[in-house]
Amino acid sequence: MARATCTILICSAGRRVGLLQAFRQASERLSLDLRIVACDLDPDNSAACALADVALKVPRCDDPGYVDAVLAAARRFEVSLVVPTIDPELLPLAHASAEFEKIGARVHISDISVIETARDKARTSQVLAAAGVPVPRTFGQDQIAADPTLLDWPVFAKPSGGSASRGLEVFNRPEDVPAQFDEPMIFQDCLNGPEYTINMFVDKAGVLRCVVPHLRMRIRAGEVEKGRTVRRDDLRGIAEGIAKALPGLRGVACFQVIDDPDRGPKVIEINARFGGGYPLADHAGAPFAQWLLEEVNDLPQSANDDWRDDVLMLRYDSAVYQG
């Protein structure tokens, strides 16, 4: 009996070899013939592009021609699933999701309102706090300048639209805060304690099917280098609160929590996409990639919450060779 075929497109593929491998392994379990198209600004220097079946060069995701280039690739290769991997491409692709649907391609993306909330850390804090999800106290620069007593010092500051641990600062005193920043900043309680990433999967009907927390034991370049899965009912409860606060959330998302010994666990960030630490959840028995392939190929749904606790991931450097 011939195996069904499926083509996916991984955007901004870069170094995301683990994600590519997760989809390949999922396709074998599902007896699918999977073709992976990977696109990147510089595909010749992308490890994931080197390991894909097809590699394409596309403009930067903030270029006006980016979406058209991705759409053209999806049409050319009869793509069933488009997988964004970085925050800046989420909104452009979300606004064009109907165009992809017309050619039979599902963009793995949440509602625009969810992305707009997740991309704005001030808005994230407001929306989650209003829904009863624990977040650190959060204020804008003008608020802190007008009343520095709103927070206890030192305070933590970060760009409201930042990602990948860019622009993070700690200020010990109000007089240490610059009068101006290059971009809008938010100021929060300076939290201490262990940090967790919680990977979550919401099916196409909007049902939260799986929540996998892992302890971020060591971080490198903003991504977990060493981590361990941990079952905690309180972190699952926070995920349930986020799913209710963001009813348009679909597919894979992740959020980060700092478990402060005095204040308790607080959500500090949400990413409405695959996170860099997803391969740990996949290996622990939560194959989100497989569940997405099941959805786009109309296969029986196997999403569940029966993953393995205390699974350790120790990342190391590897290489792809060409020529």
Short mmCIF file of C-alpha atoms in Angstrom, two decimals:
data_model
loop_
_atom_site.label_atom_id
_atom_site.label_comp_id
_atom_site.label_asym_id
_atom_site.label_seq_id
_atom_site.Cartn_x
_atom_site.Cartn_y
_atom_site.Cartn_z
CA MET A 1 0.00 0.00 0.00
CA ALA A 2 1.42 3.38 -1.01
CA ARG A 3 2.29 5.79 1.77
CA ALA A 4 0.58 9.15 1.89
CA THR A 5 2.77 12.13 1.07
CA CYS A 6 3.03 15.47 2.87
CA THR A 7 5.18 18.56 2.40
CA ILE A 8 5.93 21.05 5.15
CA LEU A 9 7.74 24.37 5.02
CA ILE A 10 9.92 25.45 7.94
CA CYS A 11 10.52 29.20 7.98
CA SER A 12 13.70 30.87 9.27
CA ALA A 13 15.15 27.38 9.53
CA GLY A 14 18.58 28.47 10.73
CA ARG A 15 19.94 26.00 13.29
CA ARG A 16 16.61 24.26 14.00
CA VAL A 17 17.85 20.78 13.20
CA GLY A 18 16.10 19.32 16.25
CA LEU A 19 12.73 20.57 15.00
CA LEU A 20 13.38 19.18 11.52
CA GLN A 21 14.32 15.81 13.00
CA ALA A 22 11.19 15.77 15.17
CA PHE A 23 9.01 16.14 12.06
CA ARG A 24 10.94 13.42 10.23
CA GLN A 25 10.58 10.99 13.14
CA ALA A 26 6.89 11.83 13.43
CA SER A 27 6.34 11.11 9.73
CA GLU A 28 7.90 7.66 10.13
CA ARG A 29 5.58 6.84 13.01
CA LEU A 30 2.63 7.95 10.87
CA SER A 31 3.89 6.15 7.72
CA LEU A 32 3.96 9.44 5.82
CA ASP A 33 6.39 10.26 3.03
CA LEU A 34 7.45 13.68 4.28
CA ARG A 35 9.21 16.32 2.22
CA ILE A 36 10.69 19.22 4.16
CA VAL A 37 11.22 22.57 2.49
CA ALA A 38 13.31 24.95 4.57
CA CYS A 39 13.69 28.64 3.88
CA ASP A 40 16.11 31.14 5.34
CA LEU A 41 17.70 34.49 4.63
CA ASP A 42 21.01 32.67 4.15
CA PRO A 43 20.23 29.02 3.33
CA ASP A 44 23.80 28.22 2.27
CA ASN A 45 24.88 28.78 5.87
CA SER A 46 21.91 27.14 7.61
CA ALA A 47 22.36 23.68 9.15
CA ALA A 48 18.63 22.96 8.95
CA CYS A 49 18.50 23.99 5.30
CA ALA A 50 21.42 21.65 4.57
CA LEU A 51 19.44 18.74 6.03
CA ALA A 52 16.11 19.62 4.40
CA ASP A 53 14.93 18.14 1.11
CA VAL A 54 14.67 21.60 -0.44
CA ALA A 55 16.35 24.82 0.70
CA LEU A 56 15.21 28.26 -0.41
CA LYS A 57 16.40 31.79 0.06
CA VAL A 58 13.77 34.33 1.11
CA PRO A 59 13.94 37.99 2.14
CA ARG A 60 14.04 39.07 5.78
CA CYS A 61 10.70 38.64 7.49
CA ASP A 62 10.31 42.43 7.78
CA ASP A 63 10.80 42.84 4.03
CA PRO A 64 7.56 43.65 2.11
CA GLY A 65 8.28 40.71 -0.19
CA TYR A 66 8.72 38.11 2.54
CA VAL A 67 5.17 36.79 2.69
CA ASP A 68 4.89 36.63 -1.09
CA ALA A 69 8.11 34.61 -1.24
CA VAL A 70 6.89 32.12 1.36
CA LEU A 71 3.49 31.91 -0.34
CA ALA A 72 5.14 31.25 -3.70
CA ALA A 73 7.22 28.45 -2.15
CA ALA A 74 4.14 26.93 -0.54
CA ARG A 75 2.31 26.99 -3.87
CA ARG A 76 5.26 25.64 -5.86
CA PHE A 77 5.88 22.67 -3.57
CA GLU A 78 2.24 21.99 -2.62
CA VAL A 79 2.90 22.59 1.05
CA SER A 80 0.36 21.37 3.61
CA LEU A 81 1.87 22.98 6.71
CA VAL A 82 3.90 26.18 7.16
CA VAL A 83 5.87 26.34 10.42
CA PRO A 84 7.12 29.76 11.56
CA THR A 85 9.97 29.63 14.08
CA ILE A 86 10.74 33.23 15.08
CA ASP A 87 8.57 35.95 16.59
CA PRO A 88 8.93 38.69 13.92
CA GLU A 89 7.45 36.51 11.17
CA LEU A 90 4.31 35.57 13.09
CA LEU A 91 2.20 38.64 12.39
CA PRO A 92 3.03 38.93 8.66
CA LEU A 93 2.17 35.26 8.15
CA ALA A 94 -0.95 35.50 10.33
CA HIS A 95 -2.30 38.37 8.25
CA ALA A 96 -1.79 36.24 5.12
CA SER A 97 -3.11 32.96 6.54
CA ALA A 98 -6.25 33.09 4.38
CA GLU A 99 -4.09 33.30 1.25
CA PHE A 100 -2.25 30.16 2.33
CA GLU A 101 -5.53 28.39 3.05
CA LYS A 102 -6.66 29.04 -0.52
CA ILE A 103 -3.78 26.88 -1.79
CA GLY A 104 -4.33 24.18 0.84
CA ALA A 105 -1.55 25.21 3.23
CA ARG A 106 -2.18 25.65 6.93
CA VAL A 107 0.04 28.17 8.64
CA HIS A 108 0.83 26.93 12.14
CA ILE A 109 -0.26 30.10 13.82
CA SER A 110 -2.64 31.46 16.44
CA ASP A 111 -5.17 34.25 16.01
CA ILE A 112 -3.78 37.70 15.30
CA SER A 113 -5.00 38.92 18.71
CA VAL A 114 -2.92 36.23 20.44
CA ILE A 115 0.21 37.13 18.49
CA GLU A 116 -0.24 40.84 19.14
CA THR A 117 -0.53 40.11 22.86
CA ALA A 118 2.46 37.77 22.97
CA ARG A 119 4.64 40.18 20.96
CA ASP A 120 3.94 43.05 23.37
CA LYS A 121 5.21 42.19 26.85
CA ALA A 122 3.31 45.05 28.47
CA ARG A 123 0.09 43.82 26.89
CA THR A 124 0.95 40.23 27.84
CA SER A 125 1.19 41.26 31.48
CA GLN A 126 -2.09 43.19 31.37
CA VAL A 127 -4.09 40.44 29.65
CA LEU A 128 -2.78 37.66 31.86
CA ALA A 129 -3.14 39.64 35.07
CA ALA A 130 -6.76 40.45 34.19
CA ALA A 131 -7.37 36.69 33.77
CA GLY A 132 -5.82 35.86 37.13
CA VAL A 133 -2.59 34.40 35.70
CA PRO A 134 0.37 35.21 37.99
CA VAL A 135 2.71 37.78 36.44
CA PRO A 136 5.26 40.20 37.92
CA ARG A 137 4.11 43.76 38.54
CA THR A 138 4.74 45.59 35.27
CA PHE A 139 4.96 49.30 34.45
CA GLY A 140 6.04 51.48 31.56
CA GLN A 141 8.96 53.87 31.68
CA ASP A 142 6.73 56.94 32.11
CA GLN A 143 4.99 55.32 35.07
CA ILE A 144 8.24 54.44 36.78
CA ALA A 145 9.69 57.89 36.11
CA ALA A 146 6.59 59.50 37.65
CA ASP A 147 6.55 57.21 40.69
CA PRO A 148 9.63 55.05 41.32
CA THR A 149 7.97 53.57 44.43
CA LEU A 150 5.63 51.49 42.23
CA LEU A 151 8.29 48.75 42.37
CA ASP A 152 10.87 47.65 44.90
CA TRP A 153 14.40 48.29 43.72
CA PRO A 154 16.40 46.80 42.03
CA VAL A 155 14.03 46.41 39.06
CA PHE A 156 14.17 44.36 35.89
CA ALA A 157 13.80 46.10 32.52
CA LYS A 158 13.35 44.71 29.02
CA PRO A 159 12.07 45.85 25.61
CA SER A 160 8.32 45.45 25.36
CA GLY A 161 8.71 43.96 21.89
CA GLY A 162 11.98 42.13 22.45
CA SER A 163 12.87 38.48 22.01
CA ALA A 164 15.83 36.11 22.36
CA SER A 165 16.94 37.72 25.65
CA ARG A 166 17.77 40.97 23.88
CA GLY A 167 18.11 44.22 25.82
CA LEU A 168 17.62 42.87 29.34
CA GLU A 169 18.85 45.09 32.17
CA VAL A 170 18.70 45.38 35.95
CA PHE A 171 18.67 48.85 37.52
CA ASN A 172 19.56 49.16 41.19
CA ARG A 173 18.30 52.73 41.73
CA PRO A 174 15.84 55.09 40.01
CA GLU A 175 18.67 57.45 39.13
CA ASP A 176 20.38 54.66 37.16
CA VAL A 177 17.55 54.53 34.62
CA PRO A 178 18.41 56.42 31.39
CA ALA A 179 16.14 59.25 30.39
CA GLN A 180 15.58 57.63 26.99
CA PHE A 181 15.77 54.18 25.40
CA ASP A 182 15.96 53.17 21.75
CA GLU A 183 12.63 51.33 22.07
CA PRO A 184 9.71 51.10 24.50
CA MET A 185 10.69 49.38 27.75
CA ILE A 186 8.80 47.77 30.59
CA PHE A 187 9.90 47.57 34.22
CA GLN A 188 9.07 44.63 36.46
CA ASP A 189 9.75 43.06 39.81
CA CYS A 190 13.25 41.62 39.86
CA LEU A 191 12.51 37.94 40.33
CA ASN A 192 14.86 35.27 41.63
CA GLY A 193 14.62 31.51 41.60
CA PRO A 194 14.59 28.63 39.12
CA GLU A 195 13.28 29.27 35.63
CA TYR A 196 10.98 26.95 33.72
CA THR A 197 9.77 26.72 30.15
CA ILE A 198 6.32 25.24 29.76
CA ASN A 199 5.53 23.80 26.32
CA MET A 200 1.83 23.47 25.56
CA PHE A 201 -0.27 22.08 22.73
CA VAL A 202 -3.77 23.33 21.89
CA ASP A 203 -5.60 21.32 19.24
CA LYS A 204 -7.42 22.83 16.27
CA ALA A 205 -10.69 22.83 18.26
CA GLY A 206 -9.10 25.01 20.95
CA VAL A 207 -8.68 22.27 23.58
CA LEU A 208 -5.52 22.29 25.69
CA ARG A 209 -4.24 18.74 25.24
CA CYS A 210 -0.73 18.71 26.71
CA VAL A 211 1.46 20.74 29.10
CA VAL A 212 5.15 19.87 29.51
CA PRO A 213 7.24 21.99 31.92
CA HIS A 214 11.00 21.70 31.99
CA LEU A 215 13.53 23.25 34.33
CA ARG A 216 15.97 25.49 32.49
CA MET A 217 19.15 24.25 34.15
CA ARG A 218 21.56 26.12 31.89
CA ILE A 219 20.94 28.67 29.15
CA ARG A 220 23.11 29.57 26.16
CA ALA A 221 22.26 32.31 23.67
CA GLY A 222 18.73 32.53 25.07
CA GLU A 223 17.93 28.82 24.63
CA VAL A 224 18.04 25.97 27.10
CA GLU A 225 21.26 23.97 26.91
CA LYS A 226 20.49 21.66 29.82
CA GLY A 227 16.96 20.94 30.97
CA ARG A 228 14.82 18.40 32.79
CA THR A 229 11.09 17.71 32.47
CA VAL A 230 9.13 18.28 35.68
CA ARG A 231 5.48 17.47 36.42
CA ARG A 232 3.99 20.27 38.50
CA ASP A 233 0.28 20.77 38.94
CA ASP A 234 0.73 24.49 39.63
CA LEU A 235 2.51 25.04 36.30
CA ARG A 236 -0.17 23.08 34.47
CA GLY A 237 -2.76 25.29 36.18
CA ILE A 238 -0.97 28.37 34.88
CA ALA A 239 -1.05 26.90 31.35
CA GLU A 240 -4.79 26.35 31.69
CA GLY A 241 -5.17 29.98 32.74
CA ILE A 242 -3.20 31.15 29.71
CA ALA A 243 -5.32 29.04 27.37
CA LYS A 244 -8.46 30.65 28.82
CA ALA A 245 -6.97 34.15 28.67
CA LEU A 246 -5.97 33.61 25.02
CA PRO A 247 -8.86 31.65 23.46
CA GLY A 248 -7.40 32.08 19.98
CA LEU A 249 -4.28 30.12 20.86
CA ARG A 250 -3.74 27.16 18.54
CA GLY A 251 -1.07 24.54 18.07
CA VAL A 252 2.25 24.85 19.85
CA ALA A 253 3.17 27.61 22.27
CA CYS A 254 5.49 27.99 25.21
CA PHE A 255 5.85 30.32 28.15
CA GLN A 256 8.52 30.99 30.74
CA VAL A 257 8.11 31.12 34.49
CA ILE A 258 10.43 32.21 37.29
CA ASP A 259 9.54 30.48 40.54
CA ASP A 260 10.46 33.18 43.03
CA PRO A 261 10.71 31.79 46.59
CA ASP A 262 8.95 34.85 48.03
CA ARG A 263 6.45 35.74 45.28
CA GLY A 264 5.74 32.30 43.82
CA PRO A 265 5.80 31.35 40.11
CA LYS A 266 5.33 34.27 37.73
CA VAL A 267 4.92 34.19 33.94
CA ILE A 268 7.53 36.41 32.30
CA GLU A 269 7.05 35.67 28.59
CA ILE A 270 4.89 33.83 26.04
CA ASN A 271 5.95 32.61 22.59
CA ALA A 272 3.12 31.66 20.23
CA ARG A 273 5.32 29.19 18.32
CA PHE A 274 7.70 26.28 18.77
CA GLY A 275 10.28 27.15 21.42
CA GLY A 276 13.97 26.32 21.18
CA GLY A 277 13.64 23.69 23.91
CA TYR A 278 10.81 21.79 22.20
CA PRO A 279 12.97 18.75 21.33
CA LEU A 280 13.08 17.89 25.06
CA ALA A 281 9.27 17.70 25.24
CA ASP A 282 9.22 15.67 22.03
CA HIS A 283 11.74 13.16 23.39
CA ALA A 284 9.83 12.94 26.67
CA GLY A 285 6.74 11.68 24.85
CA ALA A 286 4.92 14.84 23.75
CA PRO A 287 5.41 14.83 19.95
CA PHE A 288 3.71 18.09 19.05
CA ALA A 289 5.13 17.78 15.51
CA GLN A 290 3.30 14.49 15.07
CA TRP A 291 0.05 15.94 16.34
CA LEU A 292 0.27 18.78 13.81
CA LEU A 293 0.91 16.29 11.00
CA GLU A 294 -2.13 14.31 12.17
CA GLU A 295 -4.28 17.43 12.00
CA VAL A 296 -3.22 18.54 8.51
CA ASN A 297 -3.46 15.01 7.11
CA ASP A 298 -6.85 14.24 8.69
CA LEU A 299 -5.41 11.32 10.65
CA PRO A 300 -6.70 10.03 13.99
CA GLN A 301 -5.71 12.40 16.77
CA SER A 302 -3.32 11.01 19.38
CA ALA A 303 -2.58 14.16 21.44
CA ASN A 304 -2.34 13.33 25.13
CA ASP A 305 -0.66 14.40 28.36
CA ASP A 306 1.12 11.12 29.09
CA TRP A 307 4.72 12.31 28.82
CA ARG A 308 7.68 11.20 30.94
CA ASP A 309 8.78 13.11 34.00
CA ASP A 310 12.46 13.66 34.92
CA VAL A 311 13.83 13.38 31.37
CA LEU A 312 17.19 15.13 31.11
CA MET A 313 18.43 16.93 27.98
CA LEU A 314 22.13 17.74 27.63
CA ARG A 315 22.80 19.61 24.41
CA TYR A 316 26.17 19.64 22.69
CA ASP A 317 27.68 21.17 19.58
CA SER A 318 27.48 19.16 16.38
CA ALA A 319 28.09 19.99 12.72
CA VAL A 320 26.72 19.55 9.21
CA TYR A 321 29.32 19.12 6.46
CA GLN A 322 28.97 19.89 2.78
CA GLY A 323 31.49 19.53 -0.01
#
